[in-house]
PDB file of C-alpha atoms in Angstrom:
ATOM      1  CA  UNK A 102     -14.584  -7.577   8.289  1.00 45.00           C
ATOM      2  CA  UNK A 103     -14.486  -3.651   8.956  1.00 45.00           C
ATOM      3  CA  UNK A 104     -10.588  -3.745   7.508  1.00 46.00           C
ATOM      4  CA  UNK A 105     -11.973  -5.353   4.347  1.00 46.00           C
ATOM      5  CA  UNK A 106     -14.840  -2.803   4.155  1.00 43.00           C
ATOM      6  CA  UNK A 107     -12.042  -0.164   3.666  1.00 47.00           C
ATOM      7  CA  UNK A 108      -9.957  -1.683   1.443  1.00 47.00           C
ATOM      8  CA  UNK A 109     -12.628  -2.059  -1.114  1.00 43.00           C
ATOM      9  CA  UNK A 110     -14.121   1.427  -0.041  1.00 45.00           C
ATOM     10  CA  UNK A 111      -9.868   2.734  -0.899  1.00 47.00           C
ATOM     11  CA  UNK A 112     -10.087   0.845  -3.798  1.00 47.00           C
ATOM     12  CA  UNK A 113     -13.493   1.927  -5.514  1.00 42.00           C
ATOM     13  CA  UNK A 114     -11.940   5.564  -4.920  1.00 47.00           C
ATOM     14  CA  UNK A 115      -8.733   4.879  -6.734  1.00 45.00           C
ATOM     15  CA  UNK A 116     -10.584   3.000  -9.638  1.00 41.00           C
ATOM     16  CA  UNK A 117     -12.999   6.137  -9.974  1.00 41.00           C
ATOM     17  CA  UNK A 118     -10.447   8.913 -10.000  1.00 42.00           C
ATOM     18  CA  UNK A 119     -10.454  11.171 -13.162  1.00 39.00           C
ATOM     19  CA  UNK A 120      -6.493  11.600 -13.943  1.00 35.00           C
ATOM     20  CA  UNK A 121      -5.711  14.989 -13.175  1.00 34.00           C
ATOM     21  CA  UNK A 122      -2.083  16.165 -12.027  1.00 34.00           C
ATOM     22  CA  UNK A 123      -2.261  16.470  -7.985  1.00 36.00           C
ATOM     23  CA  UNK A 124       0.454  18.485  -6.049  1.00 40.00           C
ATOM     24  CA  UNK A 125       2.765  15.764  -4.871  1.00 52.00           C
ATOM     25  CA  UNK A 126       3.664  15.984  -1.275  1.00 70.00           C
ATOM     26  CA  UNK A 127       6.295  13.186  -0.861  1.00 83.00           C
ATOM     27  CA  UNK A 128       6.270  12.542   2.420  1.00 90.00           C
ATOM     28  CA  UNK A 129       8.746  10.273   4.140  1.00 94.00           C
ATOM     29  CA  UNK A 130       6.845   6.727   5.440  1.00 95.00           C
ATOM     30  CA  UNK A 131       7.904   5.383   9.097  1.00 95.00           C
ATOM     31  CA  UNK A 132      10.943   3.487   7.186  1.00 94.00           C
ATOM     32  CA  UNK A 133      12.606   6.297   5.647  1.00 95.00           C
ATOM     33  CA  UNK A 134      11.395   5.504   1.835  1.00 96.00           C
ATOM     34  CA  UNK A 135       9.502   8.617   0.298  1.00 96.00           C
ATOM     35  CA  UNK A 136       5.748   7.532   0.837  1.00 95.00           C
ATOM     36  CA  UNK A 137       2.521   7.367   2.851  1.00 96.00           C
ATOM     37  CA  UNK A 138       2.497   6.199   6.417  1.00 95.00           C
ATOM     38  CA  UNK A 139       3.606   2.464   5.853  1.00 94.00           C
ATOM     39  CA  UNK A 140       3.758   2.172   2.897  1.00 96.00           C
ATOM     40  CA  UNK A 141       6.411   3.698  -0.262  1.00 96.00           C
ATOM     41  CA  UNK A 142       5.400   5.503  -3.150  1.00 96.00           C
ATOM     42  CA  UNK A 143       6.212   5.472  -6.322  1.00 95.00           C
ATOM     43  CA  UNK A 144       7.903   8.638  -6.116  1.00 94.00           C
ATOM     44  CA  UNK A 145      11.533   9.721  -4.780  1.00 94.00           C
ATOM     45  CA  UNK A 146      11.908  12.610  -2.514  1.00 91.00           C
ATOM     46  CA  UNK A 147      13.595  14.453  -5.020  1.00 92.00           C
ATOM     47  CA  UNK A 148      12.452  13.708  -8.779  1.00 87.00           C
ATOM     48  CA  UNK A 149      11.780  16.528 -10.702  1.00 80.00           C
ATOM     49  CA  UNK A 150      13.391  19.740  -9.331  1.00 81.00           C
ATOM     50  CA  UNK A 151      16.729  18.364  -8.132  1.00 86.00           C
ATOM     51  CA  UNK A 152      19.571  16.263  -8.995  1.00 89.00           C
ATOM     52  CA  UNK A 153      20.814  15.877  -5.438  1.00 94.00           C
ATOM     53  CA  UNK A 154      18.000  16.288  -2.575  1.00 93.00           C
ATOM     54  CA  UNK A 155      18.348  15.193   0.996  1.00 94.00           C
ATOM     55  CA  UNK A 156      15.968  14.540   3.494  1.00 95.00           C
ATOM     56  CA  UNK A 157      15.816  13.988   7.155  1.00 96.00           C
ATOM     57  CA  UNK A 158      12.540  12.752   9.244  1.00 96.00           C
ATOM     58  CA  UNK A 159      11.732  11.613  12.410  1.00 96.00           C
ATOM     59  CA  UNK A 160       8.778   9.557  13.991  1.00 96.00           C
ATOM     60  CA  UNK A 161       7.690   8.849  17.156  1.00 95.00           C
ATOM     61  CA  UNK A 162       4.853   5.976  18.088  1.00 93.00           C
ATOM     62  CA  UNK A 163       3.302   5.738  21.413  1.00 90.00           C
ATOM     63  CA  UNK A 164       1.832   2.644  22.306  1.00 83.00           C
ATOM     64  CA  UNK A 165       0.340   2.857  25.775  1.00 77.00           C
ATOM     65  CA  UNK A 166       3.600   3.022  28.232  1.00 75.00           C
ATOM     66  CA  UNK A 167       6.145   1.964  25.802  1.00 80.00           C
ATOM     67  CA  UNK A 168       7.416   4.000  22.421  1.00 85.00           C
ATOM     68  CA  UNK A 169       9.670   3.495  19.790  1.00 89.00           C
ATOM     69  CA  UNK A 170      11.995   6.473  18.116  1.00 94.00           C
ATOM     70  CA  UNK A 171      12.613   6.119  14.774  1.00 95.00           C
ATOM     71  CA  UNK A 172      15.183   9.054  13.328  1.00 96.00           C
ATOM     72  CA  UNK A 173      15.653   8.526   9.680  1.00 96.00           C
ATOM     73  CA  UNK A 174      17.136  10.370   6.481  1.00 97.00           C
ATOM     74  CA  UNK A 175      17.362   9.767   2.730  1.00 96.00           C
ATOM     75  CA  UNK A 176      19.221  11.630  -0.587  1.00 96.00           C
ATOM     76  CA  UNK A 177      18.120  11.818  -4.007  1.00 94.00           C
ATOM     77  CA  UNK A 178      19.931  11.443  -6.511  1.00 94.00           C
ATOM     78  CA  UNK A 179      19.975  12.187 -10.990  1.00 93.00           C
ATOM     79  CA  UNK A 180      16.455  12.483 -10.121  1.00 91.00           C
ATOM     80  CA  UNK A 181      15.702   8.541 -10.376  1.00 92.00           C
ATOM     81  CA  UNK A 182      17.640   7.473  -7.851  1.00 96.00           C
ATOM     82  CA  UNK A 183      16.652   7.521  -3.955  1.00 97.00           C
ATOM     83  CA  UNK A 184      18.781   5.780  -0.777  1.00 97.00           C
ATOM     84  CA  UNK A 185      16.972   5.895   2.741  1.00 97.00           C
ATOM     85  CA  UNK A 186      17.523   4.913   6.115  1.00 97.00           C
ATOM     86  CA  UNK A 187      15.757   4.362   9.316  1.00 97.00           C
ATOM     87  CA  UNK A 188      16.856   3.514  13.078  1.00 95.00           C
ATOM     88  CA  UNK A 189      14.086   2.014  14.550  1.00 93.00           C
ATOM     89  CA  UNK A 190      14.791   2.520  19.176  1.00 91.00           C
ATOM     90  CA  UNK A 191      12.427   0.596  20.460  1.00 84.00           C
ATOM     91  CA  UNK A 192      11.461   1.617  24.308  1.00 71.00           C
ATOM     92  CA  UNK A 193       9.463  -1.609  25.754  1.00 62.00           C
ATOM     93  CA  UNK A 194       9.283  -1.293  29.500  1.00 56.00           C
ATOM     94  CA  UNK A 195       8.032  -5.175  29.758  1.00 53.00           C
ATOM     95  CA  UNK A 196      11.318  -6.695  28.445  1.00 52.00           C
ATOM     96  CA  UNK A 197      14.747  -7.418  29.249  1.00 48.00           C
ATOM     97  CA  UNK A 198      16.204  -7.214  26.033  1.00 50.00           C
ATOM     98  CA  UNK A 199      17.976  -3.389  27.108  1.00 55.00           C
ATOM     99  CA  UNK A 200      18.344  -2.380  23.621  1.00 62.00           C
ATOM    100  CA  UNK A 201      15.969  -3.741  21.029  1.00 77.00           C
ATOM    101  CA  UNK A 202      16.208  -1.654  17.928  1.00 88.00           C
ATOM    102  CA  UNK A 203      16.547  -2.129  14.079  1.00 91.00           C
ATOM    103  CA  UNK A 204      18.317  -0.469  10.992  1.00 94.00           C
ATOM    104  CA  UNK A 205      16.406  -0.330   7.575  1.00 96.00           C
ATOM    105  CA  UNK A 206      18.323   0.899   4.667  1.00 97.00           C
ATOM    106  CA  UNK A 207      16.180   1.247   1.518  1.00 97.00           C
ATOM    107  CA  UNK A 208      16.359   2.231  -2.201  1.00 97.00           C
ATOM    108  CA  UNK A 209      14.252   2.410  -5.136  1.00 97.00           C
ATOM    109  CA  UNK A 210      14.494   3.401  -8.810  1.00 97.00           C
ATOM    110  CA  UNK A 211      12.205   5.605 -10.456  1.00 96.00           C
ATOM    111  CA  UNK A 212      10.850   3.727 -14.446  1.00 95.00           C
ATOM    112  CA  UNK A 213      11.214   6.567 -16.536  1.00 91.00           C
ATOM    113  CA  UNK A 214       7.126   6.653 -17.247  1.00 92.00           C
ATOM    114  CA  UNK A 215       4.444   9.597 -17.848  1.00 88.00           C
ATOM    115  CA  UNK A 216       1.735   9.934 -15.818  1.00 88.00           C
ATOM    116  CA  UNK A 217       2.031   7.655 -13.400  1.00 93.00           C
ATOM    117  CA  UNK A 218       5.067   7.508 -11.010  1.00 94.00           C
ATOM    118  CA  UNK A 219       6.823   3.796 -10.408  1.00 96.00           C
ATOM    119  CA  UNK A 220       9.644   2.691  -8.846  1.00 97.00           C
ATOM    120  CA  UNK A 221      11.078  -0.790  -7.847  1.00 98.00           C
ATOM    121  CA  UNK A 222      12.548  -1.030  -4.619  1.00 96.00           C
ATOM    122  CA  UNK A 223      13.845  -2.909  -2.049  1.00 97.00           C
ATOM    123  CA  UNK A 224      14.789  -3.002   1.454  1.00 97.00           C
ATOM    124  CA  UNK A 225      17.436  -4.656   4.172  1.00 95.00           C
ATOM    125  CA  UNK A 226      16.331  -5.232   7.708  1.00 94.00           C
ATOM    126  CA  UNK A 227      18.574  -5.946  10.372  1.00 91.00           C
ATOM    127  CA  UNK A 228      16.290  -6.557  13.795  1.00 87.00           C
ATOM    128  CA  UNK A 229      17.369  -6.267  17.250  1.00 84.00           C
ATOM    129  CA  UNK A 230      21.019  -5.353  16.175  1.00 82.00           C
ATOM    130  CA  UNK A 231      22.135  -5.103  19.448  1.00 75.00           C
ATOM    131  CA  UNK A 232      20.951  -8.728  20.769  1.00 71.00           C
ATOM    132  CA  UNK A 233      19.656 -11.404  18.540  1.00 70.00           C
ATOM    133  CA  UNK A 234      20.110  -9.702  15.321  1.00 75.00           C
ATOM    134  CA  UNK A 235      17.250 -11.260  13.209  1.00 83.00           C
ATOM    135  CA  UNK A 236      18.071 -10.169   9.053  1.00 88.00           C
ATOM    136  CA  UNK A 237      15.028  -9.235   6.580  1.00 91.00           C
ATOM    137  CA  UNK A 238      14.275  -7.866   2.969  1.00 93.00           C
ATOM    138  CA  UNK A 239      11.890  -7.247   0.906  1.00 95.00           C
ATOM    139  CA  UNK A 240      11.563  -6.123  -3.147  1.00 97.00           C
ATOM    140  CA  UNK A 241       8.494  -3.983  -4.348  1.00 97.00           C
ATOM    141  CA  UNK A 242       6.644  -2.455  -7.188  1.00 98.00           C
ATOM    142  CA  UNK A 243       4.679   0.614  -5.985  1.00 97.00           C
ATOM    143  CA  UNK A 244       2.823   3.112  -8.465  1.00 97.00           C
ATOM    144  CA  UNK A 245       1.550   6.189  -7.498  1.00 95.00           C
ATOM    145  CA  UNK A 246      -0.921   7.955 -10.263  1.00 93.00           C
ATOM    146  CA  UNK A 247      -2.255  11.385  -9.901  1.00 91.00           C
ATOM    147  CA  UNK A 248      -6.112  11.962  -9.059  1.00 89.00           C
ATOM    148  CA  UNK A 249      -9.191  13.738  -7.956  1.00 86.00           C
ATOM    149  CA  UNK A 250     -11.970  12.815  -5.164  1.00 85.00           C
ATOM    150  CA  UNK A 251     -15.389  15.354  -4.999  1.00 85.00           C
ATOM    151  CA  UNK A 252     -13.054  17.511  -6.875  1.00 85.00           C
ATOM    152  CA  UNK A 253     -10.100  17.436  -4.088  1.00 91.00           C
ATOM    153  CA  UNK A 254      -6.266  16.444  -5.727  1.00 91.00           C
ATOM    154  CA  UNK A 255      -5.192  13.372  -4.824  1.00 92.00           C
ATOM    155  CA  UNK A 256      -2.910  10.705  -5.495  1.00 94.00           C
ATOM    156  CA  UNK A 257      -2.818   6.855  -5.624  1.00 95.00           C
ATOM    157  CA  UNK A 258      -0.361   4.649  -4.713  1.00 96.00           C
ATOM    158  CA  UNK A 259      -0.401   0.793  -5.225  1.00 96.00           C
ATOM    159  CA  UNK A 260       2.737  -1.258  -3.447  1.00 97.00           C
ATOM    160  CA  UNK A 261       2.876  -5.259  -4.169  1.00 97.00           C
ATOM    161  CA  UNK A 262       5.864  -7.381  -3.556  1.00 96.00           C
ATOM    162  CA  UNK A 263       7.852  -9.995  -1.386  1.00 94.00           C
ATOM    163  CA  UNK A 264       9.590 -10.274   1.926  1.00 92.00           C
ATOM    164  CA  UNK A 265      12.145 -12.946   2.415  1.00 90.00           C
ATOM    165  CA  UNK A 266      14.208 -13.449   5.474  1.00 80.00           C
ATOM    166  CA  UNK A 267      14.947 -15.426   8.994  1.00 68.00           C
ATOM    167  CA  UNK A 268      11.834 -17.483   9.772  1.00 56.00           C
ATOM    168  CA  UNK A 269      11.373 -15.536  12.808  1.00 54.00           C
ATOM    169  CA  UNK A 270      10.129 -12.194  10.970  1.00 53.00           C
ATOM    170  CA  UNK A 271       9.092 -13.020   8.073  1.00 58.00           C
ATOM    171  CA  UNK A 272       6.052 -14.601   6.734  1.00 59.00           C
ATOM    172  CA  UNK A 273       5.428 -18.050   4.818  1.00 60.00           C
ATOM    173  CA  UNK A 274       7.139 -18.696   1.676  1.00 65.00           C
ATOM    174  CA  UNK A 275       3.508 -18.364  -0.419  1.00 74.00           C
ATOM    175  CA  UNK A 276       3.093 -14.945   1.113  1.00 84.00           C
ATOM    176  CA  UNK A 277       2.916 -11.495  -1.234  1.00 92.00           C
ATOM    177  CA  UNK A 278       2.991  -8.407   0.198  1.00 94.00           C
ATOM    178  CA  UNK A 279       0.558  -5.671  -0.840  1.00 95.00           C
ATOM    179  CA  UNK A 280      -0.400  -2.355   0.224  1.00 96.00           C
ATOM    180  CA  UNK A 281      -2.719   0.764  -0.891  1.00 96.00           C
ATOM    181  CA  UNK A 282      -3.237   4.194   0.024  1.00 95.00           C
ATOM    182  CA  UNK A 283      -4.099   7.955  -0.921  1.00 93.00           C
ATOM    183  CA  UNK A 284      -2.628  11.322  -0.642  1.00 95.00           C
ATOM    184  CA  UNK A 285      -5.854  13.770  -0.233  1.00 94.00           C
ATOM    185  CA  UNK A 286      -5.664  17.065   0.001  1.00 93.00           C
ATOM    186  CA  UNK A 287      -8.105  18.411   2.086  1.00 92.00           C
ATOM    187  CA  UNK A 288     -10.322  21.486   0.660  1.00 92.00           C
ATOM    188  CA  UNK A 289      -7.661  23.258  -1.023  1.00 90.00           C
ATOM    189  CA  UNK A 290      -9.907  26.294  -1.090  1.00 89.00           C
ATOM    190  CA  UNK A 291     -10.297  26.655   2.271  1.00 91.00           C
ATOM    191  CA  UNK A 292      -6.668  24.917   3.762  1.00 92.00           C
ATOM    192  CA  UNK A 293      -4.656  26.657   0.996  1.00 90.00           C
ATOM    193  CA  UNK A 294      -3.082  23.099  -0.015  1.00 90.00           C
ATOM    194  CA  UNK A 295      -1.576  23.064   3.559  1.00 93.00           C
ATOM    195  CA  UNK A 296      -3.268  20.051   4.954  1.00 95.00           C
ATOM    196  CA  UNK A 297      -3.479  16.585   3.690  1.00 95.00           C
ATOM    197  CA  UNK A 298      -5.358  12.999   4.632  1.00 95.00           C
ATOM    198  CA  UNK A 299      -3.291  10.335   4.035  1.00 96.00           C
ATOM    199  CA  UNK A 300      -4.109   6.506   4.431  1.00 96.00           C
ATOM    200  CA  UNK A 301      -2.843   3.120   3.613  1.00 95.00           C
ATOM    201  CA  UNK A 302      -3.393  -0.196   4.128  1.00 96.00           C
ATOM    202  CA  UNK A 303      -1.329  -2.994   4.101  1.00 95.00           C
ATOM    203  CA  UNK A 304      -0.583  -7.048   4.603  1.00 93.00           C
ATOM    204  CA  UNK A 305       2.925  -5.596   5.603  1.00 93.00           C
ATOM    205  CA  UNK A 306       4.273  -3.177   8.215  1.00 92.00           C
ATOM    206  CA  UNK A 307       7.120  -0.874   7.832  1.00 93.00           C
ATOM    207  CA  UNK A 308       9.564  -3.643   9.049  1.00 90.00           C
ATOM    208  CA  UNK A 309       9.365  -7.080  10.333  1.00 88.00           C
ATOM    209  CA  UNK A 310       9.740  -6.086  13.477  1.00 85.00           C
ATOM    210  CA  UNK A 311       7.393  -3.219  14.047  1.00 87.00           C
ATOM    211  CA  UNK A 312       5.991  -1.036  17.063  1.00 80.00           C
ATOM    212  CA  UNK A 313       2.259  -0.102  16.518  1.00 78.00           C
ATOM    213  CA  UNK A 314       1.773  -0.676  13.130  1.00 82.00           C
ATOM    214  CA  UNK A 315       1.337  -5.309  13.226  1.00 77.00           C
ATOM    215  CA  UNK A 316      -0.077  -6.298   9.904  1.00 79.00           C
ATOM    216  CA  UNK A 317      -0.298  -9.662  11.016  1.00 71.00           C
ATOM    217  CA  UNK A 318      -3.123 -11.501   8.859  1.00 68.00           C
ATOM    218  CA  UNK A 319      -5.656  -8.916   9.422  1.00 80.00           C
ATOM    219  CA  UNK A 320      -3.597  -6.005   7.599  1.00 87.00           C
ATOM    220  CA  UNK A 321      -3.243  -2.539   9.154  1.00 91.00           C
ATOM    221  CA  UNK A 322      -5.115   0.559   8.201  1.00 95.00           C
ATOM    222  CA  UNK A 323      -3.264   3.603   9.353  1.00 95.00           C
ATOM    223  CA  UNK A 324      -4.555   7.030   8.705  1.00 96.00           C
ATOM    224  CA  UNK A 325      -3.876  10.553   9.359  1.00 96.00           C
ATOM    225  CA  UNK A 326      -3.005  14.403   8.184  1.00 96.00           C
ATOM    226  CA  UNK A 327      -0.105  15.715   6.940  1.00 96.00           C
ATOM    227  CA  UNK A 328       0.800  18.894   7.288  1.00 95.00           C
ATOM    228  CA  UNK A 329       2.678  20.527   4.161  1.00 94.00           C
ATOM    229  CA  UNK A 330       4.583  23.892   6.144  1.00 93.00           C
ATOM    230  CA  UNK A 331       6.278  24.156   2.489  1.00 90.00           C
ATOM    231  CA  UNK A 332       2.979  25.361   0.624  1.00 90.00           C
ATOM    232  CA  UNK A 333       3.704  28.534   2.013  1.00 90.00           C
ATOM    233  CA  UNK A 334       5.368  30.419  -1.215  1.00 88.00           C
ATOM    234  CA  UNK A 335       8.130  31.498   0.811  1.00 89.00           C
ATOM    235  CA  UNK A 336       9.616  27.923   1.467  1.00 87.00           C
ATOM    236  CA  UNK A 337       8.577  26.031  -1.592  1.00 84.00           C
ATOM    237  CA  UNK A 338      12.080  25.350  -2.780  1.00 88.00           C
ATOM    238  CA  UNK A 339      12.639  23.032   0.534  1.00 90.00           C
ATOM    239  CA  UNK A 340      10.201  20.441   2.240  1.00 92.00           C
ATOM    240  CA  UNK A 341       8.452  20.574   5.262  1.00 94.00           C
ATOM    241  CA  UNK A 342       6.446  18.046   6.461  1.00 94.00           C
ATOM    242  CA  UNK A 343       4.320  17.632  10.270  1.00 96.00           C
ATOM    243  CA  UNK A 344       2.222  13.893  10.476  1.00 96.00           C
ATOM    244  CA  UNK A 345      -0.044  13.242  13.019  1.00 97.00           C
ATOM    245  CA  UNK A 346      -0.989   9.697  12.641  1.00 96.00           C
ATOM    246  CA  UNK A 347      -3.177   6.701  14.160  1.00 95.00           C
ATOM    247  CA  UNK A 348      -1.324   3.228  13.820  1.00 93.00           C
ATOM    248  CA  UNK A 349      -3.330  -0.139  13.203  1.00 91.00           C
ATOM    249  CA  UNK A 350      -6.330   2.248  13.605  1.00 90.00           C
ATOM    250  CA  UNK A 351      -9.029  -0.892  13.185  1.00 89.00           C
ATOM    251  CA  UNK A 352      -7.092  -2.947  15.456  1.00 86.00           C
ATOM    252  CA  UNK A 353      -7.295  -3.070  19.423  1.00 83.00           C
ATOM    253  CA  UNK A 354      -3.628  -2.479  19.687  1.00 82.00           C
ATOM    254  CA  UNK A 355      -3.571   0.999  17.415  1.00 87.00           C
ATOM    255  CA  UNK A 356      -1.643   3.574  18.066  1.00 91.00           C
ATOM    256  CA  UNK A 357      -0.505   7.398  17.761  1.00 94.00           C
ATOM    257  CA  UNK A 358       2.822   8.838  15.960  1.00 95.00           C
ATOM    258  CA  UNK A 359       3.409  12.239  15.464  1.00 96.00           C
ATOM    259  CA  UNK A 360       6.505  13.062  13.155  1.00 95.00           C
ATOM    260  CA  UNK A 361       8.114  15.711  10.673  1.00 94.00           C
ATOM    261  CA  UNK A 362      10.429  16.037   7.986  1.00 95.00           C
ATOM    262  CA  UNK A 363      12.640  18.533   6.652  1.00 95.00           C
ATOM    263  CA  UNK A 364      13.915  18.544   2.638  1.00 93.00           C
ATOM    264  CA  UNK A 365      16.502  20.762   0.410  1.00 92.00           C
ATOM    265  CA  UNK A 366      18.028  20.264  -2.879  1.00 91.00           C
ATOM    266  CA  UNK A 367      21.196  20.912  -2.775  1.00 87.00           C
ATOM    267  CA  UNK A 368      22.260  20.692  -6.499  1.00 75.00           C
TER     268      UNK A 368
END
């Protein structure tokens, strides 16, 4: 009941933003896609000021004794164009599997619209690589539209589409995925356009075979602040990026990731 409470709380937001152009962060979600937290954006990490951008990210998420690593980079290319990828090390002191991590490698294609950023996308999962080896995918739609909340930019993003896969990690054949979430920035006055609040939430995780962050048929609300190093003037041609983040954060088993990422164009 409290998760559905702040979906429709999320949602009357979105629905009552005037459109005004917010700075766009684009932020790298747990996966690797350019996003929010668990969710991708309609945006690609490098869409208007370079025709070849890379990024590389990392994420960590502690869940009481046991944590998974999840390194992760992605390039940009013609400015439409973005290819990402994510190693998911999962740490889990209560099994015997030794080594129980998964590769995601993602892309999406920016519509060439005005206004409001959207991209289909898709992913490829391949779980437990190492030992079982469990495959995934998923397609999306996500649109991200530009905003304002008690006068603070934000932005908008809407994700809905379908995960297919090994009955083990995936859900039922009648199942959609879908997803929301908002980019804030927090009292630009005062923070300079340095910190931002961003929250999703989600049917889906970032994988099918996630660490903190179980969707399950509840959803997951995740929430946190971003950290944009690259507002200072002196770094605004590259990307910056420091997340500290609470997983599931409406759920018993939430729990804490702390990240960064680090952007250039390069052409």
């Amino acid at each position: 009941m409290m998760k559905k409470t702040v979906f429709v709380i999320v949602l009357i937001v979105a629905l009552a933003a005037p459109a005004v152009f917010a700075q766009s962060l684009k932020g790298m979600s747990l996966n690797g896609a350019t996003g929010l937290i668990g969710i991708p954006s309609g945006r690609i990490g490098w869409e208007r000021t370079s025709d070849f951008g890379f990024d590389l990210g990392y994420h960590a998420i502690i869940d009481d004794d046991d944590a998974n690593h999840i390194p992760k980079a992605s390039v940009s290319l013609f400015r439409l164009l973005e290819i990402s990828g994510a190693y998911d090390i999962q740490d889990d002191n209560n099994s015997s599997i030794e080594d129980e991590s998964d590769l995601i490698i993602g892309g999406k294609i920016q519509l060439p619209t005005e206004g409001t950023a959207v991209a289909i996308g898709g992913n490829a999962q391949m779980i437990k690589i190492n030992d079982e080896s469990y495959q995934a995918t998923q397609i999306y739609l996500a649109a991200t539209y530009p905003g304002s909340f008690f006068e603070m930019p934000a932005e908008t993003t809407f994700v809905v589409g379908k995960s297919f896969g090994d009955d083990e990690v995936t859900p039922g054949d009648e199942a959609i995925d879908f997803g929301m979430g908002f980019d804030l920035i927090l009292f630009p006055e005062v923070f300079q356009g340095y910190v931002h609040w961003i929250n999703d939430f989600a049917n889906f995780s970032y994988s099918q075979d996630p660490r903190g962050v179980n969707a399950g048929f509840r959803g997951a609300f995740n929430t946190g602040i971003r950290i944009d190093v690259a507002a200072n003037p002196s770094l605004s041609k590259y990307k910056f990026v420091i997340d500290a983040i609470m997983t599931d954060a409406l759920d018993e088993n939430r729990a804490f990731a702390l990240g960064l990422a680090f952007g250039a164009p390069l052409m």
